């Protein structure tokens, strides 16, 4: 009878200590996750501003003054645009928050009447009616707290101010993060990490610039289309379309839903025209605007983008979804480097 061979696995004290320290580090990251999110937002904003600041520095404008000018201009444009549209948006949001639950209720009743003619689809229509009812109830409960909801989404006024302050200091310090990385990264990895950071910073900056421009263009197209179709709350719906562009693939669909509902309730043929409008805008975006504006900045396929959005939403809610795509693009850059190095060996 052959002897059984026994295998012994030795785990050193140093290995146990490393695992323990890694677990502690991950717990620490989880505890400060809100601070990390603020820093990443600030980093993306700074990455978008830095090329402009560098250009101003080349024409002999001191970096601090150049950074101040860029941020003042950025905030000035936002304040000016808000000053122009806030009164109309406030009125429309108030009306929409009051009337949308009733719109949903009317739509639910229409579907209930529609099922009489198509009884074999009763189960599907019942499910849709239940869904619309739940949306109506949610809107009734949340319509009075729109401002509080907005503050929660964006992390509050304090967090927003903190993001701006941190992004300002990152922009002022020329190659400040590179100096920190140089100090803490081992020599054998230093050149690669610095190169990866430089590429990541450019990618993050271009992504934010592209998204802002994309949101502006799409929001403008939607507003013009809804205005000429005489759809109610055109400005609010267009603003929603522009903001939700930050979520690829999912955002445009979510933005279209309330517009289509309102269009159908005004007149069935108007609802059809609203669908045509949003489909046309989406096609123009996909085949004309995105290739020109975003280009190959993200370099992720649709499945990877949707997966990143789902993971980001699960881990960090709305802020996590916003950050998921640019961070996934940076991670993909690292994976491409890793695959390339292994292929060369």
Rosetta silent file (secondary structure, phi, psi, omega in degrees, C-alpha in Angstrom):
SEQUENCE: XXXXXXXXXXXXXXXXXXXXXXXXXXXXXXXXXXXXXXXXXXXXXXXXXXXXXXXXXXXXXXXXXXXXXXXXXXXXXXXXXXXXXXXXXXXXXXXXXXXXXXXXXXXXXXXXXXXXXXXXXXXXXXXXXXXXXXXXXXXXXXXXXXXXXXXXXXXXXXXXXXXXXXXXXXXXXXXXXXXXXXXXXXXXXXXXXXXXXXXXXXXXXXXXXXXXXXXXXXXXXXXXXXXXXXXXXXXXXXXXXXXXXXXXXXXXXXXXXXXXXXXXXXXXXXXXXXXXXXXXXXXXXXXXXXXXXXXXXXXXXXXXXXXXXXXXXXXXXXXXXXXXXXXXXXXXXXXXXXXXXXXXX
SCORE:     score description
SCORE:     0.000 S_00000001
   1 L     0.000  122.629 -176.495    0.000    0.000    0.000 S_00000001
   2 L   -67.010  145.584 -179.992    1.614    3.298   -1.084 S_00000001
   3 L   -74.122  141.022  177.593    2.382    5.818    1.599 S_00000001
   4 L   -78.777  130.255  178.462    0.278    8.936    1.694 S_00000001
   5 L   -88.524  131.455  178.232    2.235   12.077    1.039 S_00000001
   6 L  -105.483  140.005  177.621    1.452   14.962    3.295 S_00000001
   7 L  -110.425  134.716 -179.507    1.914   18.578    2.303 S_00000001
   8 L  -111.793  128.133  177.706    2.717   21.222    4.828 S_00000001
   9 L  -107.135  117.230  179.821    1.862   24.854    4.236 S_00000001
  10 L   -98.805  124.571  176.086    3.909   27.257    6.288 S_00000001
  11 L  -111.489  115.455 -176.522    2.527   30.727    6.835 S_00000001
  12 L   -73.693  161.088  178.155    5.099   33.076    8.238 S_00000001
  13 H   -62.865  -36.167 -179.557    4.386   35.683   10.873 S_00000001
  14 H   -65.294  -37.068  178.039    5.264   38.431    8.381 S_00000001
  15 H   -64.622  -44.948  178.147    2.616   37.139    5.929 S_00000001
  16 H   -60.711  -42.063  179.763   -0.061   37.150    8.643 S_00000001
  17 H   -63.210  -41.033  179.411    1.012   40.649    9.640 S_00000001
  18 H   -63.476  -43.965  178.784    0.779   41.865    6.019 S_00000001
  19 H   -62.417  -42.554  179.522   -2.722   40.418    5.610 S_00000001
  20 H   -62.392  -44.184  179.032   -3.780   41.989    8.899 S_00000001
  21 H   -65.454  -36.828  177.609   -2.373   45.380    7.877 S_00000001
  22 H   -63.909  -43.271  178.579   -4.098   45.112    4.481 S_00000001
  23 H   -62.361  -43.439  177.693   -7.448   44.433    6.166 S_00000001
  24 H   -61.292  -39.874  179.903   -6.904   47.399    8.496 S_00000001
  25 H   -64.773  -42.594  179.068   -6.027   49.582    5.507 S_00000001
  26 H   -65.340  -39.280  176.691   -9.198   48.553    3.645 S_00000001
  27 H   -63.246  -41.672  178.597  -11.307   49.254    6.747 S_00000001
  28 H   -61.493  -43.694  177.978   -9.629   52.659    7.041 S_00000001
  29 H   -61.634  -39.154  179.247  -10.424   53.431    3.385 S_00000001
  30 H   -64.819  -39.899 -178.410  -14.041   52.455    3.968 S_00000001
  31 H   -67.598  -30.949 -178.906  -14.308   54.739    6.996 S_00000001
  32 L  -105.418   24.860 -174.521  -12.951   57.739    5.064 S_00000001
  33 H   -59.906  -34.703  179.136  -14.797   56.941    1.818 S_00000001
  34 H   -64.519  -39.174  178.274  -16.619   60.310    1.847 S_00000001
  35 H   -66.949  -39.458  179.180  -13.283   62.143    2.009 S_00000001
  36 H   -62.695  -42.553  179.228  -11.917   59.984   -0.819 S_00000001
  37 H   -61.660  -44.093  177.969  -14.944   60.821   -2.998 S_00000001
  38 H   -59.821  -44.317 -178.882  -14.448   64.552   -2.346 S_00000001
  39 H   -64.386  -40.643 -179.452  -10.758   64.259   -3.233 S_00000001
  40 H   -66.571  -42.561  175.247  -11.476   62.362   -6.467 S_00000001
  41 H   -57.924  -45.247  179.675  -14.074   64.955   -7.539 S_00000001
  42 H   -62.651  -38.322 -179.871  -11.537   67.697   -6.777 S_00000001
  43 H   -64.732  -41.199  179.406   -8.878   65.815   -8.726 S_00000001
  44 H   -65.971  -43.773  178.330  -11.105   65.537  -11.811 S_00000001
  45 H   -62.584  -44.928  179.158  -11.984   69.255  -11.696 S_00000001
  46 H   -62.397  -37.820  179.343   -8.315   70.179  -11.238 S_00000001
  47 H   -63.987  -33.702  177.813   -7.348   67.898  -14.133 S_00000001
  48 H   -74.841  -33.165 -177.598   -9.798   69.776  -16.382 S_00000001
  49 H   -82.338  -30.115 -172.179   -8.541   73.191  -15.228 S_00000001
  50 H   -56.182  -44.125  179.055   -4.786   72.461  -15.245 S_00000001
  51 H   -57.939  -37.998  178.774   -4.246   72.687  -19.056 S_00000001
  52 H   -68.335  -42.276  178.937   -5.805   76.183  -19.073 S_00000001
  53 H   -62.831  -41.312  178.576   -3.727   77.227  -16.042 S_00000001
  54 H   -62.236  -39.571  178.270   -0.562   75.895  -17.721 S_00000001
  55 H   -63.842  -42.856  177.994   -1.349   77.932  -20.856 S_00000001
  56 H   -64.216  -35.811  179.485   -1.792   81.106  -18.785 S_00000001
  57 H   -66.296  -34.217  179.254    1.494   80.388  -17.010 S_00000001
  58 H   -66.319  -26.139  178.582    3.293   80.177  -20.367 S_00000001
  59 L   -97.869   28.282  170.379    2.201   83.746  -21.166 S_00000001
  60 L    72.483   21.252  172.533    3.799   84.969  -17.909 S_00000001
  61 L   -91.701  123.690 -179.432    0.679   85.022  -15.714 S_00000001
  62 L   -52.571  144.728 -172.536    1.595   83.764  -12.205 S_00000001
  63 H   -61.033  -39.923  179.967    0.128   80.339  -11.493 S_00000001
  64 H   -62.778  -46.135 -179.830   -1.871   81.464   -8.442 S_00000001
  65 H   -66.144  -41.798  178.431   -3.461   84.358  -10.353 S_00000001
  66 H   -60.738  -43.435  178.341   -4.081   82.156  -13.411 S_00000001
  67 H   -63.836  -42.677  177.426   -5.790   79.511  -11.275 S_00000001
  68 H   -60.003  -44.650 -179.802   -7.906   82.175   -9.570 S_00000001
  69 H   -60.868  -44.295 -178.838   -8.943   83.625  -12.937 S_00000001
  70 H   -63.324  -45.035 -178.592   -9.942   80.198  -14.286 S_00000001
  71 H   -69.189  -39.517  177.403  -12.001   79.334  -11.206 S_00000001
  72 H   -63.337  -41.822  177.821  -13.650   82.769  -11.060 S_00000001
  73 H   -63.470  -44.378  179.889  -14.540   82.473  -14.758 S_00000001
  74 H   -60.050  -50.405  179.869  -15.861   78.935  -14.241 S_00000001
  75 H   -67.891  -35.569  178.759  -18.013   79.924  -11.253 S_00000001
  76 H   -62.534  -42.198  178.270  -19.071   83.156  -12.964 S_00000001
  77 H   -62.747  -44.019  179.937  -20.410   81.271  -15.988 S_00000001
  78 H   -61.801  -47.267 -179.167  -22.333   78.879  -13.719 S_00000001
  79 H   -62.728  -41.750 -179.410  -23.817   81.730  -11.637 S_00000001
  80 H   -63.746  -45.084  179.210  -24.757   83.696  -14.773 S_00000001
  81 H   -63.979  -42.402  178.461  -26.475   80.712  -16.386 S_00000001
  82 H   -63.291  -39.073  179.032  -28.306   79.910  -13.162 S_00000001
  83 H   -61.599  -35.809 -179.255  -29.383   83.547  -12.854 S_00000001
  84 H   -73.331  -39.967 -170.056  -30.884   83.368  -16.348 S_00000001
  85 H  -105.853  -16.626 -175.500  -32.712   80.074  -15.993 S_00000001
  86 H   -56.624  -45.743 -179.403  -33.364   79.612  -12.249 S_00000001
  87 H   -57.697  -45.872  179.907  -36.682   81.571  -12.160 S_00000001
  88 H   -66.140  -42.631 -179.232  -38.152   79.553  -15.058 S_00000001
  89 H   -63.422  -43.156 -179.048  -36.748   76.284  -13.720 S_00000001
  90 H   -59.645  -43.824  179.229  -38.093   76.969  -10.218 S_00000001
  91 H   -64.120  -45.584 -177.819  -41.600   77.591  -11.578 S_00000001
  92 H   -66.692  -40.224  179.684  -41.509   74.526  -13.810 S_00000001
  93 H   -63.482  -41.612  179.119  -40.087   72.271  -11.084 S_00000001
  94 H   -62.326  -46.267  179.083  -42.799   73.395   -8.672 S_00000001
  95 H   -64.109  -43.733 -176.957  -45.541   72.740  -11.234 S_00000001
  96 H   -65.448  -41.513 -179.819  -43.993   69.439  -12.308 S_00000001
  97 H   -65.067  -30.100  179.038  -43.580   68.193   -8.739 S_00000001
  98 H   -80.666  -37.945 -171.353  -47.244   68.993   -8.078 S_00000001
  99 H   -95.658  -23.340 -175.254  -48.704   67.665  -11.332 S_00000001
 100 H   -61.473  -39.957  174.701  -46.491   64.689  -12.215 S_00000001
 101 H   -57.056  -38.971  177.567  -48.158   62.350   -9.676 S_00000001
 102 H   -67.470  -37.851  176.490  -51.500   63.215  -11.296 S_00000001
 103 H   -59.791  -44.651  179.954  -49.993   62.611  -14.741 S_00000001
 104 H   -62.576  -40.352  179.757  -48.840   59.175  -13.598 S_00000001
 105 H   -63.806  -43.675  177.776  -52.304   58.459  -12.202 S_00000001
 106 H   -61.867  -41.888  179.946  -53.955   59.456  -15.492 S_00000001
 107 H   -64.662  -38.353  177.231  -51.493   57.311  -17.420 S_00000001
 108 H   -61.548  -44.149  178.795  -52.247   54.377  -15.111 S_00000001
 109 H   -64.053  -37.430  178.193  -55.980   54.787  -15.760 S_00000001
 110 H   -63.028  -41.584  179.511  -55.340   54.955  -19.509 S_00000001
 111 H   -67.641  -35.638  178.274  -53.439   51.683  -19.368 S_00000001
 112 H   -64.451  -37.170  176.070  -56.219   50.087  -17.334 S_00000001
 113 H   -70.940  -33.347 -178.462  -58.703   51.103  -20.049 S_00000001
 114 H   -67.099  -30.544 -177.397  -56.346   49.925  -22.742 S_00000001
 115 L   -67.613  -23.292  179.499  -56.235   46.420  -21.270 S_00000001
 116 L   -61.653  -31.847 -178.796  -59.929   45.897  -22.012 S_00000001
 117 L   -84.572  -22.535 -177.361  -59.094   45.762  -25.726 S_00000001
 118 L  -129.039   68.730 -172.505  -56.049   43.544  -25.303 S_00000001
 119 H   -63.955  -27.080 -177.742  -57.011   41.150  -22.540 S_00000001
 120 H   -69.695  -16.290  178.108  -54.257   38.635  -23.340 S_00000001
 121 H  -101.115   19.354 -174.872  -51.688   41.213  -22.247 S_00000001
 122 H   -55.928  -42.804 -176.151  -53.440   41.826  -18.930 S_00000001
 123 H   -62.215  -44.429  179.825  -50.548   40.582  -16.800 S_00000001
 124 H   -62.902  -44.428 -178.889  -48.043   42.871  -18.508 S_00000001
 125 H   -67.652  -35.127  177.449  -50.350   45.878  -18.239 S_00000001
 126 H   -62.912  -42.551  178.768  -51.090   45.118  -14.579 S_00000001
 127 H   -63.481  -40.869  179.112  -47.372   45.097  -13.818 S_00000001
 128 H   -66.247  -39.479  178.724  -46.926   48.387  -15.661 S_00000001
 129 H   -64.035  -40.998  177.331  -49.871   49.907  -13.801 S_00000001
 130 H   -62.185  -42.535  178.958  -48.384   48.817  -10.453 S_00000001
 131 H   -61.298  -47.183 -179.383  -45.056   50.357  -11.454 S_00000001
 132 H   -63.388  -36.197  177.775  -46.677   53.657  -12.455 S_00000001
 133 H   -65.297  -41.226  178.913  -48.631   53.716   -9.195 S_00000001
 134 H   -65.140  -37.577  176.284  -45.446   53.223   -7.180 S_00000001
 135 H   -63.833  -42.725  179.066  -43.794   56.066   -9.120 S_00000001
 136 H   -60.016  -46.898 -179.290  -46.809   58.275   -8.406 S_00000001
 137 H   -63.004  -40.233  178.611  -46.674   57.502   -4.658 S_00000001
 138 H   -61.688  -43.663 -178.896  -42.932   58.150   -4.577 S_00000001
 139 H   -65.903  -37.551  178.185  -43.381   61.517   -6.272 S_00000001
 140 H   -63.675  -38.462 -178.249  -46.161   62.500   -3.860 S_00000001
 141 H   -76.011  -29.765 -172.522  -43.929   61.692   -0.898 S_00000001
 142 H  -104.250   -9.992 -174.366  -40.792   63.324   -2.275 S_00000001
 143 H   -63.279  -29.186  179.806  -42.094   66.332   -4.194 S_00000001
 144 H   -80.336   -7.325 -176.919  -41.993   68.534   -1.087 S_00000001
 145 H  -118.824   32.431 -177.265  -38.352   67.617   -0.450 S_00000001
 146 H   -62.657  -41.031 -177.528  -36.818   68.343   -3.857 S_00000001
 147 H   -66.636  -43.824  178.792  -34.310   70.823   -2.479 S_00000001
 148 H   -62.918  -38.328  177.899  -33.192   68.468    0.301 S_00000001
 149 H   -63.147  -43.128  178.971  -32.868   65.657   -2.231 S_00000001
 150 H   -61.362  -41.036  179.131  -30.689   67.816   -4.475 S_00000001
 151 H   -64.610  -39.271  178.333  -28.431   68.683   -1.547 S_00000001
 152 H   -64.997  -39.987 -179.357  -28.070   64.997   -0.654 S_00000001
 153 H   -60.886  -45.176 -175.327  -27.202   64.095   -4.239 S_00000001
 154 L   -94.319    9.355  173.014  -24.386   66.605   -4.479 S_00000001
 155 L    82.007    6.329  178.354  -23.155   66.064   -0.940 S_00000001
 156 H    90.125  163.063 -178.273  -24.288   69.407    0.460 S_00000001
 157 H   -64.472  -39.902 -178.362  -23.008   72.951    0.134 S_00000001
 158 H   -62.553  -45.136 -179.952  -20.059   72.305    2.450 S_00000001
 159 H   -63.460  -40.366  179.066  -18.836   69.324    0.421 S_00000001
 160 H   -62.958  -43.774  178.045  -19.182   71.274   -2.824 S_00000001
 161 H   -63.511  -39.786  179.520  -17.176   74.176   -1.375 S_00000001
 162 H   -64.590  -39.629  177.001  -14.559   71.736   -0.090 S_00000001
 163 H   -59.979  -44.776  179.663  -14.261   70.145   -3.538 S_00000001
 164 H   -63.887  -41.735 -179.486  -13.635   73.575   -5.085 S_00000001
 165 H   -64.534  -47.121 -179.426  -11.030   74.491   -2.444 S_00000001
 166 H   -63.979  -43.070  179.388   -9.131   71.205   -2.807 S_00000001
 167 H   -64.115  -34.024  177.142   -9.250   71.371   -6.623 S_00000001
 168 H   -63.047  -47.656 -178.230   -7.938   74.960   -6.438 S_00000001
 169 H   -68.117  -33.302  175.707   -4.925   73.936   -4.354 S_00000001
 170 H   -64.895  -40.832 -179.781   -4.212   70.946   -6.604 S_00000001
 171 H   -68.516  -37.412 -178.950   -4.228   73.267   -9.632 S_00000001
 172 H   -65.700  -42.161 -177.665   -1.999   75.864   -7.924 S_00000001
 173 L   -78.057  101.564  179.611    0.665   73.311   -6.988 S_00000001
 174 L   -67.022  122.170 -178.471    2.432   72.556  -10.256 S_00000001
 175 L    54.898   31.738  179.721    3.252   68.834  -10.310 S_00000001
 176 H   -64.091  -44.825 -179.580    2.367   68.714   -6.594 S_00000001
 177 H   -67.780  -35.909  176.580    0.883   65.223   -6.784 S_00000001
 178 H   -59.771  -38.793  179.504    3.868   64.034   -8.840 S_00000001
 179 H   -66.897  -38.812  177.346    6.169   65.168   -6.014 S_00000001
 180 H   -64.601  -44.727  178.669    4.085   63.271   -3.448 S_00000001
 181 H   -61.957  -40.338  179.051    4.151   60.132   -5.616 S_00000001
 182 H   -61.199  -35.979 -176.907    7.915   60.466   -6.073 S_00000001
 183 H   -75.051  -31.140 -171.944    8.363   60.599   -2.299 S_00000001
 184 H  -105.083  -15.136 -175.131    6.236   57.555   -1.417 S_00000001
 185 L   -93.099  135.423  176.824    6.673   55.150   -4.375 S_00000001
 186 L   -57.071  150.560 -172.721    9.595   52.681   -4.452 S_00000001
 187 H   -57.324  -39.246 -174.967   12.271   53.521   -7.015 S_00000001
 188 H   -68.343  -21.369 -179.989   11.624   50.494   -9.272 S_00000001
 189 H  -104.737   -5.339 -168.207    7.967   51.510   -9.832 S_00000001
 190 H   -61.439  -49.685 -176.455    8.418   55.291   -9.817 S_00000001
 191 H   -60.932  -43.114 -178.341    8.808   55.976  -13.550 S_00000001
 192 H   -66.837  -45.380 -178.241    5.830   53.822  -14.500 S_00000001
 193 H   -62.711  -41.015  178.666    3.510   55.230  -11.798 S_00000001
 194 H   -64.756  -40.045  177.546    4.401   58.815  -12.725 S_00000001
 195 H   -65.999  -42.739  178.754    3.770   58.062  -16.404 S_00000001
 196 H   -63.091  -41.374  179.114    0.454   56.346  -15.558 S_00000001
 197 H   -63.166  -41.902 -179.641   -0.585   59.295  -13.387 S_00000001
 198 H   -61.870  -43.315  178.080    0.190   61.783  -16.165 S_00000001
 199 H   -66.719  -40.341 -179.695   -1.933   59.807  -18.636 S_00000001
 200 H   -64.774  -40.781  179.949   -4.710   59.354  -16.062 S_00000001
 201 H   -62.688  -42.834  177.568   -4.778   63.077  -15.271 S_00000001
 202 H   -63.297  -41.474 -178.687   -5.136   63.952  -18.954 S_00000001
 203 H   -64.571  -43.446 -179.970   -7.877   61.351  -19.360 S_00000001
 204 H   -64.510  -43.575  179.926   -9.823   62.628  -16.338 S_00000001
 205 H   -63.826  -45.224  179.801   -9.545   66.254  -17.458 S_00000001
 206 H   -66.465  -35.104  178.650  -10.635   65.534  -21.020 S_00000001
 207 H   -62.039  -47.866 -178.934  -13.503   63.389  -19.763 S_00000001
 208 H   -64.483  -44.593  178.317  -14.893   66.217  -17.607 S_00000001
 209 H   -58.834  -44.916 -179.910  -14.458   68.821  -20.354 S_00000001
 210 H   -64.307  -41.734 -178.825  -16.165   66.516  -22.845 S_00000001
 211 H   -66.106  -40.047  178.143  -19.052   65.686  -20.506 S_00000001
 212 H   -62.495  -44.542  179.911  -19.763   69.350  -19.749 S_00000001
 213 H   -67.370  -41.330  179.630  -19.812   70.197  -23.447 S_00000001
 214 H   -62.427  -45.180  178.424  -21.868   67.105  -24.280 S_00000001
 215 H   -61.079  -40.013  179.110  -24.446   67.934  -21.605 S_00000001
 216 H   -64.402  -45.302 -178.387  -24.718   71.510  -22.898 S_00000001
 217 H   -66.377  -47.985 -178.047  -25.211   70.413  -26.529 S_00000001
 218 H   -65.040  -44.650  178.025  -27.711   67.635  -25.745 S_00000001
 219 H   -59.277  -40.679  179.142  -29.668   69.821  -23.308 S_00000001
 220 H   -65.303  -44.177  179.652  -29.860   72.602  -25.906 S_00000001
 221 H   -62.604  -43.280  179.811  -31.067   70.230  -28.654 S_00000001
 222 H   -63.925  -41.900 -179.401  -33.719   68.731  -26.372 S_00000001
 223 H   -63.366  -45.625 -179.932  -34.917   72.189  -25.286 S_00000001
 224 H   -60.385  -44.801 -179.800  -35.207   73.459  -28.871 S_00000001
 225 H   -63.852  -47.314 -179.282  -37.101   70.325  -29.909 S_00000001
 226 H   -66.987  -34.534  179.494  -39.492   70.351  -26.935 S_00000001
 227 H   -63.446  -45.975 -179.080  -40.049   74.108  -27.287 S_00000001
 228 H   -72.806  -25.388  175.033  -41.132   73.802  -30.923 S_00000001
 229 H   -81.132   -8.890  179.851  -43.284   70.768  -30.096 S_00000001
 230 L    63.351   42.418  175.870  -44.901   72.888  -27.348 S_00000001
 231 L   -85.178  137.112  179.658  -44.264   70.283  -24.642 S_00000001
 232 L   -64.693  152.046  176.404  -44.840   71.517  -21.092 S_00000001
 233 L    58.437   36.859 -175.671  -41.841   71.998  -18.765 S_00000001
 234 H   -59.101  -40.214 -176.446  -39.429   72.033  -21.731 S_00000001
 235 H   -67.175  -44.270  178.942  -36.670   73.823  -19.807 S_00000001
 236 H   -64.295  -43.820 -179.835  -36.718   71.426  -16.842 S_00000001
 237 H   -64.690  -37.090  177.714  -36.815   68.378  -19.119 S_00000001
 238 H   -68.758  -40.724  177.233  -33.908   69.757  -21.172 S_00000001
 239 H   -62.092  -41.491  177.524  -31.902   70.467  -18.010 S_00000001
 240 H   -61.477  -42.660  178.849  -32.582   66.913  -16.853 S_00000001
 241 H   -62.163  -41.595  179.452  -31.382   65.569  -20.218 S_00000001
 242 H   -66.466  -43.379 -178.643  -28.163   67.592  -19.967 S_00000001
 243 H   -67.116  -43.567 -176.344  -27.403   66.543  -16.389 S_00000001
 244 H   -72.265   -6.637  173.922  -28.142   62.846  -16.943 S_00000001
 245 L   -62.593  -17.639  179.274  -25.648   62.772  -19.830 S_00000001
 246 L   -66.086  -18.906  177.586  -23.065   62.179  -17.094 S_00000001
 247 L  -106.921   98.410 -177.008  -24.399   58.578  -16.983 S_00000001
 248 L   -58.326  145.084  175.123  -23.664   56.998  -20.397 S_00000001
 249 L    68.485  -50.172 -177.128  -26.379   54.800  -21.970 S_00000001
 250 H   -79.042  -43.456 -175.681  -28.585   54.850  -18.840 S_00000001
 251 H   -55.690  -51.063 -179.805  -28.916   58.637  -18.448 S_00000001
 252 H   -58.877  -35.116  178.666  -30.538   59.443  -21.825 S_00000001
 253 H   -67.436  -45.962  179.374  -33.179   56.746  -21.282 S_00000001
 254 H   -62.443  -37.525 -179.572  -34.028   58.039  -17.801 S_00000001
 255 H   -68.487  -30.667 -176.731  -34.212   61.610  -19.124 S_00000001
 256 H   -75.799  -28.787 -172.397  -36.615   60.606  -21.902 S_00000001
 257 H   -58.013  -54.815 -179.302  -39.181   58.865  -19.666 S_00000001
 258 H   -63.038  -34.685  179.187  -40.820   61.941  -18.020 S_00000001
 259 H   -64.643  -42.071  179.703  -40.813   63.851  -21.323 S_00000001
 260 H   -65.930  -42.176  178.594  -42.562   60.987  -23.115 S_00000001
 261 H   -60.129  -48.114 -179.422  -45.139   60.643  -20.312 S_00000001
 262 H   -63.752  -40.142  178.213  -45.922   64.373  -20.385 S_00000001
 263 H   -61.348  -45.806 -179.625  -46.093   64.335  -24.194 S_00000001
 264 H   -65.276  -35.228 -179.460  -48.560   61.431  -24.285 S_00000001
 265 H   -73.721  -27.943  173.907  -50.750   63.059  -21.646 S_00000001
 266 H   -71.270  -45.140  177.647  -50.894   66.304  -23.640 S_00000001
 267 L  -169.834  134.746 -178.441  -51.780   64.383  -26.820 S_00000001
 268 H   -54.255  -41.858 -179.341  -50.963   60.831  -27.977 S_00000001
 269 H   -66.416  -30.980  177.830  -49.462   62.062  -31.261 S_00000001
 270 H   -67.484  -37.620  176.322  -47.304   64.518  -29.294 S_00000001
 271 H   -60.333  -39.275  177.491  -45.933   61.618  -27.254 S_00000001
 272 H   -63.441  -43.153  179.551  -44.909   59.911  -30.499 S_00000001
 273 H   -65.319  -34.468  177.392  -43.134   63.072  -31.659 S_00000001
 274 H   -65.589  -41.370  176.392  -41.309   63.310  -28.314 S_00000001
 275 H   -59.945  -46.224  179.109  -40.073   59.729  -28.754 S_00000001
 276 H   -59.848  -41.552  179.735  -38.866   60.591  -32.270 S_00000001
 277 H   -60.318  -50.003 -176.891  -37.114   63.699  -30.904 S_00000001
 278 H   -66.797  -36.676  176.324  -35.217   61.808  -28.188 S_00000001
 279 H   -64.447  -42.764  179.458  -34.252   59.006  -30.578 S_00000001
 280 H   -63.253  -43.901  178.248  -32.981   61.588  -33.095 S_00000001
 281 H   -61.812  -41.263  179.830  -30.967   63.415  -30.404 S_00000001
 282 H   -63.696  -39.808  178.990  -29.501   60.097  -29.252 S_00000001
 283 H   -67.059  -43.031  177.461  -28.449   59.195  -32.803 S_00000001
 284 H   -61.628  -41.152  179.081  -26.842   62.611  -33.354 S_00000001
 285 H   -62.761  -48.560 -174.410  -25.062   62.226  -30.012 S_00000001
 286 H   -68.364  -39.403 -171.277  -23.782   58.706  -30.702 S_00000001
 287 H  -102.957   -9.504 -179.221  -22.641   59.168  -34.292 S_00000001
 288 H  -125.877  -57.081 -172.969  -21.611   62.831  -34.429 S_00000001
 289 H   -71.158  -50.252 -176.553  -21.110   64.566  -31.075 S_00000001
 290 H   -59.844  -47.358  177.751  -19.472   61.775  -29.047 S_00000001
 291 H   -59.853  -33.765 -178.343  -16.822   60.901  -31.690 S_00000001
 292 H   -81.748  -40.632 -173.150  -15.942   64.607  -32.046 S_00000001
 293 H   -88.806  -52.637 -176.857  -16.184   65.705  -28.403 S_00000001
 294 L   -84.875  -38.054  179.454  -15.323   62.647  -26.321 S_00000001
 295 L    60.804 -132.010 -179.468  -13.334   60.797  -28.973 S_00000001
 296 L  -107.237   33.535 -177.896  -11.303   57.983  -27.493 S_00000001
 297 L   -65.020  -48.794 -175.335  -10.978   59.512  -24.033 S_00000001
 298 L   -82.859  -45.168  178.154  -12.773   56.728  -22.158 S_00000001
 299 L    55.713   47.559  175.994  -12.025   53.773  -24.474 S_00000001
 300 L  -125.798  141.492  177.081  -14.500   51.436  -22.764 S_00000001
 301 L   -77.681  161.113 -174.926  -17.060   49.214  -24.449 S_00000001
 302 H   -55.025  -39.109 -179.608  -20.741   49.664  -23.502 S_00000001
 303 H   -62.365  -43.590  179.070  -20.859   46.527  -21.312 S_00000001
 304 H   -63.709  -38.784  179.635  -17.872   47.742  -19.270 S_00000001
 305 H   -64.579  -47.808 -179.545  -19.458   51.196  -18.887 S_00000001
 306 H   -63.575  -41.245  177.499  -22.798   49.791  -17.672 S_00000001
 307 H   -61.666  -42.661  178.133  -20.989   47.392  -15.309 S_00000001
 308 H   -62.083  -41.517  178.816  -18.930   50.305  -13.944 S_00000001
 309 H   -62.766  -42.688 -179.929  -22.123   52.345  -13.406 S_00000001
 310 H   -64.978  -44.568  179.375  -23.798   49.474  -11.536 S_00000001
 311 H   -65.341  -44.822  178.730  -20.756   48.874   -9.316 S_00000001
 312 H   -60.718  -42.068  178.089  -20.326   52.598   -8.688 S_00000001
 313 H   -64.885  -38.319  179.656  -24.001   52.974   -7.797 S_00000001
 314 H   -67.406  -41.004 -175.940  -23.852   50.000   -5.438 S_00000001
 315 H   -82.617  -36.976 -171.738  -20.729   51.229   -3.646 S_00000001
 316 H  -134.994   15.035  179.247  -21.276   54.981   -3.629 S_00000001
 317 H    64.427 -145.426 -178.722  -24.776   55.873   -4.789 S_00000001
 318 H   -61.120  -48.082  177.181  -25.083   58.822   -7.201 S_00000001
 319 H   -58.567  -37.460  178.356  -21.518   60.134   -6.584 S_00000001
 320 H   -63.746  -38.509  177.626  -20.216   56.606   -7.146 S_00000001
 321 H   -66.662  -39.653  179.934  -22.034   56.391  -10.482 S_00000001
 322 H   -63.532  -41.598 -176.409  -20.643   59.761  -11.577 S_00000001
 323 H   -81.682  -16.735 -169.621  -17.068   58.728  -10.733 S_00000001
 324 H   -61.999  -42.669 -175.358  -17.359   55.145  -11.974 S_00000001
 325 H   -68.723  -50.926  178.227  -16.760   55.748  -15.694 S_00000001
 326 H   -62.523  -36.971  178.637  -13.618   57.946  -15.475 S_00000001
 327 H   -68.604  -37.581  176.181  -12.130   55.698  -12.770 S_00000001
 328 H   -63.912  -35.998  177.968  -12.914   52.613  -14.851 S_00000001
 329 H   -64.747  -40.717  177.649  -11.142   54.270  -17.797 S_00000001
 330 H   -66.790  -42.093  178.557   -8.026   54.837  -15.662 S_00000001
 331 H   -63.245  -39.325  177.456   -8.174   51.248  -14.377 S_00000001
 332 H   -63.192  -34.867  176.704   -8.510   50.005  -17.973 S_00000001
 333 H   -61.509  -43.215  177.839   -5.371   51.997  -18.833 S_00000001
 334 H   -64.312  -42.778  179.681   -3.494   50.122  -16.099 S_00000001
 335 H   -63.235  -39.401  177.768   -4.840   46.755  -17.316 S_00000001
 336 H   -62.585  -40.674  177.299   -3.726   47.508  -20.885 S_00000001
 337 H   -63.085  -41.828 -178.841   -0.230   48.280  -19.619 S_00000001
 338 H   -64.001  -44.575  178.992   -0.201   45.050  -17.608 S_00000001
 339 H   -64.831  -40.359  179.796   -1.304   42.940  -20.600 S_00000001
 340 H   -63.401  -42.125 -179.824    1.235   44.670  -22.843 S_00000001
 341 H   -65.922  -40.956  179.541    4.089   43.988  -20.418 S_00000001
 342 H   -67.483  -34.992  178.504    3.168   40.319  -20.073 S_00000001
 343 H   -67.341  -31.530 -179.185    2.948   39.960  -23.850 S_00000001
 344 H   -76.105  -20.933 -178.745    6.446   41.418  -24.209 S_00000001
 345 L   -76.243    0.000    0.000    7.955   38.905  -21.759 S_00000001
